Coordinates of C-alpha atoms and ligand atoms in Angstrom, one line a residue:
X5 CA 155.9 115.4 98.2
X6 CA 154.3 116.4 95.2
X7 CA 152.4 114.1 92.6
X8 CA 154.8 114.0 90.2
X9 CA 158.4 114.3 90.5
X10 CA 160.4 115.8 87.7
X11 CA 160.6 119.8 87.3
X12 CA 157.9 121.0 85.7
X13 CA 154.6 120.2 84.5
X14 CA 153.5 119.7 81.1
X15 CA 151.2 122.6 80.7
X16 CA 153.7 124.6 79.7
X17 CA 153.2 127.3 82.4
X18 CA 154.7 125.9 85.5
X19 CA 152.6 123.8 87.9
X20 CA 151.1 126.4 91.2
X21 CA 151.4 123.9 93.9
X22 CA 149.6 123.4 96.9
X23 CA 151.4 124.4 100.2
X24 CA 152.5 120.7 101.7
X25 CA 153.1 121.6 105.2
X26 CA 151.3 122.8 107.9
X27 CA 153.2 123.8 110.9
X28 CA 151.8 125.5 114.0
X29 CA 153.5 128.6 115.7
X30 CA 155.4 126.8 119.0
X31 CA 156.4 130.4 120.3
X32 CA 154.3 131.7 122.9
X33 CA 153.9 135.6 122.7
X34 CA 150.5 136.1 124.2
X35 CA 149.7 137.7 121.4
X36 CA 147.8 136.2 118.1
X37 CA 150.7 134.4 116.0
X38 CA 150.9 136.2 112.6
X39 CA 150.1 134.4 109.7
X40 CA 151.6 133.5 106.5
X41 CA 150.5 131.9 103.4
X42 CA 152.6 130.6 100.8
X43 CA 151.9 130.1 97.0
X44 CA 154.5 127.9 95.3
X45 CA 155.3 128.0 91.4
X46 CA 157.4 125.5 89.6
X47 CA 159.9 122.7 90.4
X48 CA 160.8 120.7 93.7
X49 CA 163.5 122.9 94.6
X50 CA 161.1 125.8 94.8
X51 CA 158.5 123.0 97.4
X52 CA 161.4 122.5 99.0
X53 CA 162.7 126.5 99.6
X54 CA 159.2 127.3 100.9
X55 CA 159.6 124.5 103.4
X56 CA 162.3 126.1 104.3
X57 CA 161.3 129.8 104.3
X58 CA 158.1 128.6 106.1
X59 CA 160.2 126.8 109.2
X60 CA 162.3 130.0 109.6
X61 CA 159.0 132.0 110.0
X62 CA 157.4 129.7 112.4
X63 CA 161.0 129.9 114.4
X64 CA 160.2 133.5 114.6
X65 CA 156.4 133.3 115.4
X66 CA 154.6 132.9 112.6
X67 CA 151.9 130.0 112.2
X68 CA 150.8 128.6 108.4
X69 CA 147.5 129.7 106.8
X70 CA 146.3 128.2 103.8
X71 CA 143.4 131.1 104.0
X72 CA 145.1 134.0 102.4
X73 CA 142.5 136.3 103.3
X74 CA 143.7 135.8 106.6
X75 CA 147.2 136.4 106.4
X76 CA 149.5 138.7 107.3
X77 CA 152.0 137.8 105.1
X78 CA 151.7 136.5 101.6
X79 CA 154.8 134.8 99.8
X80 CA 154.4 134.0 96.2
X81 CA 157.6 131.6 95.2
X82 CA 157.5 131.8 91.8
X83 CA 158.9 130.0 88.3
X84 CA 160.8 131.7 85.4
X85 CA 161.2 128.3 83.5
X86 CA 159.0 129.1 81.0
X87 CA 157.3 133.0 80.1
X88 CA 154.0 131.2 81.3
X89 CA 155.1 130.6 84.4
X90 CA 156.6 134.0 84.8
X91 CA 153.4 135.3 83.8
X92 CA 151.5 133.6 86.0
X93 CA 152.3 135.6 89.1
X94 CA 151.2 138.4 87.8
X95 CA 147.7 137.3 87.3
X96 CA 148.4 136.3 91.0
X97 CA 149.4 139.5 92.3
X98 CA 146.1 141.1 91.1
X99 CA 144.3 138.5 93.1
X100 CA 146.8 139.3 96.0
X101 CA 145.8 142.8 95.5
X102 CA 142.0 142.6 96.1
X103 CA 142.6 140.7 99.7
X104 CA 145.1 143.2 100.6
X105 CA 142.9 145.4 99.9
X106 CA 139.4 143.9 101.4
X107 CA 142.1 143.7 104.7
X108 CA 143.4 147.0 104.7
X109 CA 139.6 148.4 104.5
X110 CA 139.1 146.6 107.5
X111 CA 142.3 147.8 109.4
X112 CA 144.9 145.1 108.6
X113 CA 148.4 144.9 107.1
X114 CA 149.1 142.8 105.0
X115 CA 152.9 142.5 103.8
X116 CA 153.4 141.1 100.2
X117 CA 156.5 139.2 99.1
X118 CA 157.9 138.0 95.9
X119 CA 160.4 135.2 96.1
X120 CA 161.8 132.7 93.8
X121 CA 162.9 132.8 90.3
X122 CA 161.1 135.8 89.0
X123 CA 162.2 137.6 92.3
X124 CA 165.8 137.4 90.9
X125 CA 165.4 137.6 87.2
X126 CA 163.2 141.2 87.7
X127 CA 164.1 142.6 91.0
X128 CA 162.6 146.1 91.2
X129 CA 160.9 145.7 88.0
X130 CA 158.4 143.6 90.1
X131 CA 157.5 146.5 92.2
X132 CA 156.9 149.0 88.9
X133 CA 154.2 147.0 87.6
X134 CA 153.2 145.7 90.9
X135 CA 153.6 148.2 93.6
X136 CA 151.4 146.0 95.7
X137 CA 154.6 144.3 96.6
X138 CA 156.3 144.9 99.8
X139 CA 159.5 142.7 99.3
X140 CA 161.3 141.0 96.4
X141 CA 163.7 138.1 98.0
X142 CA 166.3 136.2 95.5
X143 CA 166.7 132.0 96.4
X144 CA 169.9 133.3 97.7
X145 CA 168.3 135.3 100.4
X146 CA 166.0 133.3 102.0
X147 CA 167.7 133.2 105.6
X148 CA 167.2 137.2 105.4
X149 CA 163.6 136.5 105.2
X150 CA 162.7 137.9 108.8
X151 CA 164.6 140.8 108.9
X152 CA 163.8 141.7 105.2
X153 CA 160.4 141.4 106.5
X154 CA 160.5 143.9 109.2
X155 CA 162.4 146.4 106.9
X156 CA 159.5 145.9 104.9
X157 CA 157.1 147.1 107.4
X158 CA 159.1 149.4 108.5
X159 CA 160.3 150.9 105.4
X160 CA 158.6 153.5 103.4
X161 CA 159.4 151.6 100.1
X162 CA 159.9 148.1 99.1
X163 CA 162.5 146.0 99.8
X164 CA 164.7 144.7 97.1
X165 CA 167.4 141.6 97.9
X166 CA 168.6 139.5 94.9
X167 CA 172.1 138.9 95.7
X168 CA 174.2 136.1 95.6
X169 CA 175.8 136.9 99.1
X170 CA 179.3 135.1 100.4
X171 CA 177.6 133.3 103.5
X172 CA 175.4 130.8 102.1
X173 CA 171.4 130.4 103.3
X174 CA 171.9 127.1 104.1
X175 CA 174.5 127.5 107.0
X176 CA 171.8 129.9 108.5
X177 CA 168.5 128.6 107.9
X178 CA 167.3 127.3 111.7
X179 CA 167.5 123.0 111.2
X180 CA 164.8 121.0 109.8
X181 CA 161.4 121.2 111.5
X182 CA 160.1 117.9 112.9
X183 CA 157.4 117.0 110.1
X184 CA 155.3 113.9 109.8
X185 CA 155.7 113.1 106.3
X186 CA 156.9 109.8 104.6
X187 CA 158.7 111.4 102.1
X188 CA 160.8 114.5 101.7
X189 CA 163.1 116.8 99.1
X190 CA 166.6 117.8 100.3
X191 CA 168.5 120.2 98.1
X192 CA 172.3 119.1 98.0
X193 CA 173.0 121.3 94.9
X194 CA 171.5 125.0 93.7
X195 CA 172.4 126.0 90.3
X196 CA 173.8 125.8 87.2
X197 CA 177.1 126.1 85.0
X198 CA 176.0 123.9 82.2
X199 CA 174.3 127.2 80.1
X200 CA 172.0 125.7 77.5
X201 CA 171.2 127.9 75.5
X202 CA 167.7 127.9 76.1
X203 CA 167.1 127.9 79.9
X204 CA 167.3 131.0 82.6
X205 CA 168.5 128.8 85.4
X206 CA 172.2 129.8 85.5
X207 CA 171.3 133.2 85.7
X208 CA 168.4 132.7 88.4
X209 CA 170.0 130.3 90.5
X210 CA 173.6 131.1 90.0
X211 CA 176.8 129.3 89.6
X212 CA 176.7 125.3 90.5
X213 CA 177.4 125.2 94.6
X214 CA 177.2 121.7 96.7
X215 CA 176.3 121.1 100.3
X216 CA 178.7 119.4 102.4
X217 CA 178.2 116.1 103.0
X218 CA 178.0 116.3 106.8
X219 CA 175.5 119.6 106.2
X220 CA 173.1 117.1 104.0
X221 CA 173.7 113.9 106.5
X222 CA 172.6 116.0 109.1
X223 CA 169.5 117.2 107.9
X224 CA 168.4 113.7 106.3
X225 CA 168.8 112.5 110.0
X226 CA 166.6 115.0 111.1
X227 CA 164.1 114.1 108.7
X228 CA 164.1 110.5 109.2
X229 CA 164.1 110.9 113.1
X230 CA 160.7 112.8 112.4
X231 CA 159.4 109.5 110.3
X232 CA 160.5 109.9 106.8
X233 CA 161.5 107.0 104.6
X234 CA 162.1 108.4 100.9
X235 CA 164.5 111.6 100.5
X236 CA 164.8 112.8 97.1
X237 CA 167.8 115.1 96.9
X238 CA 167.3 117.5 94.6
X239 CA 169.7 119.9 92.7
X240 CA 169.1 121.8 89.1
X241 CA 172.0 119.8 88.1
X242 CA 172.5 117.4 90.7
X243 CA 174.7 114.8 89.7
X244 CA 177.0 117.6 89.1
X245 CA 177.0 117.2 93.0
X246 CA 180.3 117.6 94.3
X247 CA 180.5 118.5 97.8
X248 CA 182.8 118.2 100.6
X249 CA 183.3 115.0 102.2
X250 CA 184.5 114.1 105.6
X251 CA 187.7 113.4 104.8
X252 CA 188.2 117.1 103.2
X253 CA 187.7 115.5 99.4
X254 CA 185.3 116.3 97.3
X255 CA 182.8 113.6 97.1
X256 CA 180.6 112.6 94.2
X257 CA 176.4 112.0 94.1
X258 CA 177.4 108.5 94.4
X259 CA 179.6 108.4 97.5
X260 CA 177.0 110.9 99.0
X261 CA 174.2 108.7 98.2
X262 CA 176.2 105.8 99.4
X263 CA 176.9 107.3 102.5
X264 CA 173.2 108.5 103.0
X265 CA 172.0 105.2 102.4
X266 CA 173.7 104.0 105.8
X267 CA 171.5 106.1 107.9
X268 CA 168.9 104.2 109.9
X269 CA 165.3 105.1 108.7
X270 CA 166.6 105.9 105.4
X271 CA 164.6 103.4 103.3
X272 CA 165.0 104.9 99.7
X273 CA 166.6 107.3 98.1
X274 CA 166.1 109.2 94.5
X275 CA 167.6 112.5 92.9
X276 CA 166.5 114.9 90.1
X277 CA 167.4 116.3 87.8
X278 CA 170.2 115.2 86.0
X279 CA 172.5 116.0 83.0
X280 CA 173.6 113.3 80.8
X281 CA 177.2 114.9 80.8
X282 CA 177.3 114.0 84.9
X283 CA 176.4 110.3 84.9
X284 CA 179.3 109.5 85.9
X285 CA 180.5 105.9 86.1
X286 CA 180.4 105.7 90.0
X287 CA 176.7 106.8 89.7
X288 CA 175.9 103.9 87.1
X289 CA 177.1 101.6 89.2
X290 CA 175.5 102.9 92.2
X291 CA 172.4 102.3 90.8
X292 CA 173.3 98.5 90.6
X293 CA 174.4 98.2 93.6
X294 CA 173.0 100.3 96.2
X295 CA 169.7 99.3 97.1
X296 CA 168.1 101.7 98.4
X297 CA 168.5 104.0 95.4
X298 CA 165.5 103.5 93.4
X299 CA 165.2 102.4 89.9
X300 CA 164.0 105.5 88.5
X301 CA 166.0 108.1 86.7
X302 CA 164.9 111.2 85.3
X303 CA 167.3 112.2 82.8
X304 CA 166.4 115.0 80.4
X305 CA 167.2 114.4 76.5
X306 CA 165.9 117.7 75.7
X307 CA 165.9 117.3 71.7
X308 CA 166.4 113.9 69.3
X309 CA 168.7 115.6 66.4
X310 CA 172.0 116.3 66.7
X311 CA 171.8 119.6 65.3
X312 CA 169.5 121.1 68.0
X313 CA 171.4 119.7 70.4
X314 CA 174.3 121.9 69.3
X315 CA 172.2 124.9 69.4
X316 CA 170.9 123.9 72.7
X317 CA 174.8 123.6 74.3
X318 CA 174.1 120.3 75.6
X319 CA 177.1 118.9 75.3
X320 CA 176.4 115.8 73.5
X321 CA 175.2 113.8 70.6
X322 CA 172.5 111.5 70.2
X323 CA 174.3 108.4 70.3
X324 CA 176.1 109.3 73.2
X325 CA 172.8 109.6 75.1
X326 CA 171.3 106.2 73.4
X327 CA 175.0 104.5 74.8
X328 CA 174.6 106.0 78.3
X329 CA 171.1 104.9 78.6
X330 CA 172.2 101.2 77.5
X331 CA 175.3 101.1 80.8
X332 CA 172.5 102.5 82.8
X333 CA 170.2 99.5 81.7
X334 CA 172.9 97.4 81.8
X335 CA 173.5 98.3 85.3
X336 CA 170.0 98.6 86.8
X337 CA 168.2 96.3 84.5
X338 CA 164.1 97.3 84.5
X339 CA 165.2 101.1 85.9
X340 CA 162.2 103.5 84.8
X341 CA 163.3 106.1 82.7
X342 CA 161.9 110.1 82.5
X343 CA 162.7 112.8 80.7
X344 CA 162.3 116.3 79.8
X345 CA 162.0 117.4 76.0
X346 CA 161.2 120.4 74.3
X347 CA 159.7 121.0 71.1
X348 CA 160.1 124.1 68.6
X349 CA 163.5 125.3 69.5
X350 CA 164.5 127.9 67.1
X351 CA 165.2 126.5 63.8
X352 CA 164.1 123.0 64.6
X353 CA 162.0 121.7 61.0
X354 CA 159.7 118.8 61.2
X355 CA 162.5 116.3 60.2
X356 CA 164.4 117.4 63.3
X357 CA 161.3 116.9 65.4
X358 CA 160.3 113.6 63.9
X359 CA 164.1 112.8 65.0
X360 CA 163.0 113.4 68.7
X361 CA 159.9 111.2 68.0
X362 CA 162.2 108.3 66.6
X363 CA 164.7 108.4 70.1
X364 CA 161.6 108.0 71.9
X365 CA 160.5 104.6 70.5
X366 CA 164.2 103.6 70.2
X367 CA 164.7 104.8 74.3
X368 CA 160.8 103.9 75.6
X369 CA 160.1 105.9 78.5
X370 CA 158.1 105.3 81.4
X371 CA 157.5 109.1 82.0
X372 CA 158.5 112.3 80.5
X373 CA 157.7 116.1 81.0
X374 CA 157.8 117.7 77.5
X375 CA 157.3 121.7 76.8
X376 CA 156.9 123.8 73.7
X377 CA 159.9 126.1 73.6
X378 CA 159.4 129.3 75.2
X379 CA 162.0 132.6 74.6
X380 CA 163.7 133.8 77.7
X381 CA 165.3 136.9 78.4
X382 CA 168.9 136.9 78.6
X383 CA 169.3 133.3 77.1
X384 CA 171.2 132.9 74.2
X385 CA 168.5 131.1 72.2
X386 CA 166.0 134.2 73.3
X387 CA 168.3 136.2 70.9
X388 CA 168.1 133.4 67.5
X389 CA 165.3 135.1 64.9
X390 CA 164.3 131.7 63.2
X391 CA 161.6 131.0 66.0
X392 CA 159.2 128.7 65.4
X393 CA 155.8 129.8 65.2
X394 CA 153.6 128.7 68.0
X395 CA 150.9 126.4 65.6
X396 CA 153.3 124.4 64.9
X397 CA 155.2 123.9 68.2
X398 CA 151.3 122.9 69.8
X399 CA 150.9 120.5 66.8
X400 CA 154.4 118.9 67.3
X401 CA 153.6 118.7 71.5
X402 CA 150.4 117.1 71.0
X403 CA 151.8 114.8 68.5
X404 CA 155.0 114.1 71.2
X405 CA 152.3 113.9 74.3
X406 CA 150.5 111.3 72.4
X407 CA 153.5 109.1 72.3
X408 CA 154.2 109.5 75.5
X409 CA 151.0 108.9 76.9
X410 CA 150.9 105.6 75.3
X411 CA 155.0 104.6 76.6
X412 CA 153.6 105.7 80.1
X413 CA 150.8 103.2 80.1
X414 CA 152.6 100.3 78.4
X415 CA 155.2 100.8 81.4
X416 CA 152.2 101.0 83.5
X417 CA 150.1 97.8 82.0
X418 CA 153.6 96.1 82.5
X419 CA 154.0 96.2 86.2
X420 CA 150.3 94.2 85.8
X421 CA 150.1 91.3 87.9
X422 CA 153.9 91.7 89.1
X423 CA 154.3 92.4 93.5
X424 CA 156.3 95.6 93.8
X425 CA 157.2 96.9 97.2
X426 CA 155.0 100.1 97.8
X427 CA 155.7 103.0 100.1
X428 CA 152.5 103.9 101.8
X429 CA 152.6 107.8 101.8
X430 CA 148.9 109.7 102.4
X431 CA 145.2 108.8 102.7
X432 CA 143.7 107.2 99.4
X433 CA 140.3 109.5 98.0
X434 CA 138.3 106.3 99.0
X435 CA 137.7 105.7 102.5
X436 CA 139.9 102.5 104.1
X437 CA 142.3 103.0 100.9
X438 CA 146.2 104.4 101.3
X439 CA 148.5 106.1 98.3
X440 CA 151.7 105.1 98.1
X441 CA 154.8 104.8 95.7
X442 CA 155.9 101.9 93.7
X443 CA 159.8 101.7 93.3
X444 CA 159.5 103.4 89.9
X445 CA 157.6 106.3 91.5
X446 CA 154.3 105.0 89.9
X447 CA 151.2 106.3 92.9
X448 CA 149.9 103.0 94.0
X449 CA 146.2 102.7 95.6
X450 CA 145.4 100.0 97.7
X451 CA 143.0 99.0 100.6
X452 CA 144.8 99.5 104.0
X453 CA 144.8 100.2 107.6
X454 CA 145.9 103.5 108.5
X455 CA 148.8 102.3 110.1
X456 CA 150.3 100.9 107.2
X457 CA 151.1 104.5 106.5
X458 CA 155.0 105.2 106.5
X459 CA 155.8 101.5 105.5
X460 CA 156.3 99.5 102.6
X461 CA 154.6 96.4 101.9
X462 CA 154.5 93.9 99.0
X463 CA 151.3 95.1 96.7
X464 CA 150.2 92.8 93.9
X465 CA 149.4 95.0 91.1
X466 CA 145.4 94.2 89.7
X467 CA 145.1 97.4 87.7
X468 CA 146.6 100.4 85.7
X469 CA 145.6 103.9 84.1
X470 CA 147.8 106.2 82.6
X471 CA 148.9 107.7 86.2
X472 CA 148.8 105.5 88.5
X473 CA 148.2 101.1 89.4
X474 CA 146.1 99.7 92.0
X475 CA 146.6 96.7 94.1
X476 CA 146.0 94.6 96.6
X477 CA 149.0 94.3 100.0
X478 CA 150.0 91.3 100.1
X479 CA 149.1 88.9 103.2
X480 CA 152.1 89.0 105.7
Ligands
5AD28 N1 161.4 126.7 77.1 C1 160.8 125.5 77.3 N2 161.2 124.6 78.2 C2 162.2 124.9 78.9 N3 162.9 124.2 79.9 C3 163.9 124.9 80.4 N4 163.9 126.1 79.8 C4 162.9 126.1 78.8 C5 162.5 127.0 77.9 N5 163.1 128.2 77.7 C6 162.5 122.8 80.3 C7 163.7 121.8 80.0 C8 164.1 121.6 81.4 C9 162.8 121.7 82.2 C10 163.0 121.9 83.7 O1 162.2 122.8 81.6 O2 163.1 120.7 79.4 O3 164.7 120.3 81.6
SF4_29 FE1 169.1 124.7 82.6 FE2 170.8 123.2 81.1 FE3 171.5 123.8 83.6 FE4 169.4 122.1 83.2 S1 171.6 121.8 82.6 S2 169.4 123.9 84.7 S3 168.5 123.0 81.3 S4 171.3 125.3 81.9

């Protein structure tokens, strides 16, 4: 799983991510398995789609590389959050470019695949100023991948698929890959019918669409019988979740998380993101009663004035958000609250903002991902002329970051000298220590024996920063 949970990063340009799997080819050809590399932009649900795109290639043959000068297939899986981010794999491709060609000089192919967000927002456009690029594959597409990929090399010209087809990928993705993680991302829900005003997800990802509840129990079973503990289902609107249950009904976030949290080897359980418009009351009271739901809620805000909200389409007032937080709280006492926020929408003046700064000291927050406002094509917003010039939305960010900083480490400084339960997830940077996860998705460092890995222990919290605690495990 990735450091940090919620969808973006706060760099404004859409974190490139590490590939977190390595899987080796288990089909034996004779010949030398073809290798693919995979760069991934942006939010979970683009981690968890290269996981996916990365099992279906080994099924066919293919091992990972995390040398791209030594594969044979390159897979950017890119962001359009933010123009950043968009940006960003261009500047990529022109790397791509130089391997491809250093290869090519030396007698070997090498295909070149845009997928993701930007594949579906620019289709062919991609190609024009790229033409580098063998393949531009839509989220939607992804169980195409190895047949698009062998048009592609067979194919004079690139190949172009962003629809939204009538089968859906994940009836025919192959199942979950045995992995040896600790934790894991699902995705129970793709896309969006919420339209904000400011955001390019509805028209990336599509209309909202659920997973059945026997399609998602089945593949948390899978990951759990390959040793993971925390599943965080992920959706871009997730508690919009409304998928098929058993029974035919349509069942909730909180009858699915209900239901998941009977599954042996399930220890935890989380989801992101969330709109404040879905917190339904089933959910609230999930969260004080299941127990393997963590106390940790990411629930974007987005703007403190009531105004802005408007403009944004977000469907509710301030004090609607301040009363839903409060039956949270009241339900889930101690639950860590994040956010998302976003400064210099169009239009918003410093009174506006300073109303954003004032909900975060009434709120406190014990994390929050915040962004300066960036125009997207085809958004509403993108369209409004009173834009606010970019001096002022990095003096209003720093300003909000500051504030944030110091919530996250009195959160932080809080959990001092209290035992939390800690999932143990990956080696520590110091020998003999382990890295795990509080219940409030804080990373944890301790001293441990590598097979404390994969559990959770008791840790008595001796130290904070403004990212993480240390502790010491607690004798048995
Ligand atoms: N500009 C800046 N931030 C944005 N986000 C979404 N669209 C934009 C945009 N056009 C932020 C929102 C959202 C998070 C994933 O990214 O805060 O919750
Ligand atoms: Fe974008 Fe709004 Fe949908 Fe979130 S709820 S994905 S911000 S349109």
């Amino acid at each position: 799983m990735q450091d940090r949970l919620p969808a973006d990063s706060n760099d404004d340009d859409g974190a490139d991510l590490e590939s977190p799997f390595a899987a080796m080819s288990d089909v034996d050809t004779g010949q030398p398995a073809p290798k693919v590399f995979i760069k991934t932009f942006g939010c979970q649900m683009n981690v968890y789609d290269s996981e996916r795109m990365n099992e279906a290639l080994v099924a066919q043959g293919y091992s990972e590389t995390s040398a791209i000068e030594d594969a044979d297939l390159v897979i950017l899986n890119t962001c359009h959050i933010r123009e950043k981010a968009a940006e960003k794999v261009y500047s990529e491709l022109g790397r791509v470019r130089k391997v491809k060609d250093a290869r090519s000089a030396v007698g070997r192919e090498t295909v070149v695949a845009v997928a993701g967000c930007v594949a579906q927002a620019e289709g062919a456009e991609i190609i024009a100023r790229a033409p580098i690029v063998d393949l531009v594959v839509g989220p939607q597409s992804y169980h195409r991948l190895p047949e698009l990929i062998d048009q592609a090399k067979t194919c004079s010209k690139s190949v172009v698929d962003t629809a939204f087809p009538e089968e859906k990928k994940f009836a025919h993705l192959p199942e979950r890959a045995p992995s040896h993680r600790v934790t894991a991302f699902l995705t129970v829900q793709e896309g969006c019918d919420k339209f904000c005003t400011f955001c390019v997800v509805p028209y990336t990802r599509g209309m909202e669409y659920s997973r059945s509840v026997a399609d998602v129990a089945s593949e948390a079973r899978k990951l759990t019988a390959g040793g993971v503990r925390e599943i965080t289902l992920l959706g871009q609107n997730v508690n919009a979740y409304h998928g098929q249950g058993p029974d035919g009904a349509s069942w909730s976030l909180a009858q699915l998380i209900r239901h998941l949290a009977q599954i042996d080897g399930i220890e935890r359980l989380r989801y992101t993101t969330s709109h404040p418009c879905d917190m339904s009351d089933d959910l609230i009271e999930a969260h004080g009663e299941e127990e393997k739901l963590m106390p940790y809620l990411h629930l974007p805000f987005q703007a403190g004035s009531d105004r802005i909200l408007a403009a944004m389409n977000r469907k509710h007032t301030i004090k609607e958000y301040v009363d839903l937080v409060a039956r949270i709280r009241a339900a889930r006492p101690g639950i860590a609250l994040s956010t998302d926020i976003i400064v210099g929408f169009p239009g918003e003046t410093e009174a506006e903002f300073e109303e954003t700064i004032a909900l975060i000291l009434e709120v406190g927050f014990a994390q929050a991902y915040s962004f300066k406002y960036s125009a997207r094509p085809g958004t509403q917003a993108g369209k409004l002329d009173d834009q606010v010039p970019d001096v002022v939305k990095t003096d209003r960010l720093l300003r909000l970051q500051e504030l944030l900083d110091r919530q996250q480490s009195a959160f932080n400084a809080h959990c001092v000298g209290q035992t939390l339960p800690v999932l143990f997830e990956k080696p520590g940077r110091r020998p003999g220590q382990l890295v795990g996860r509080s219940p409030y998705l804080q990373a944890v460092h301790a001293e441990a024996a590598p097979e404390v890995l994969g559990q959770i222990r008791p840790v008595e919290i001796s130290g904070c920063g403004t990212n993480s605690l240390a502790g010491v495990i607690c004798p048995a």
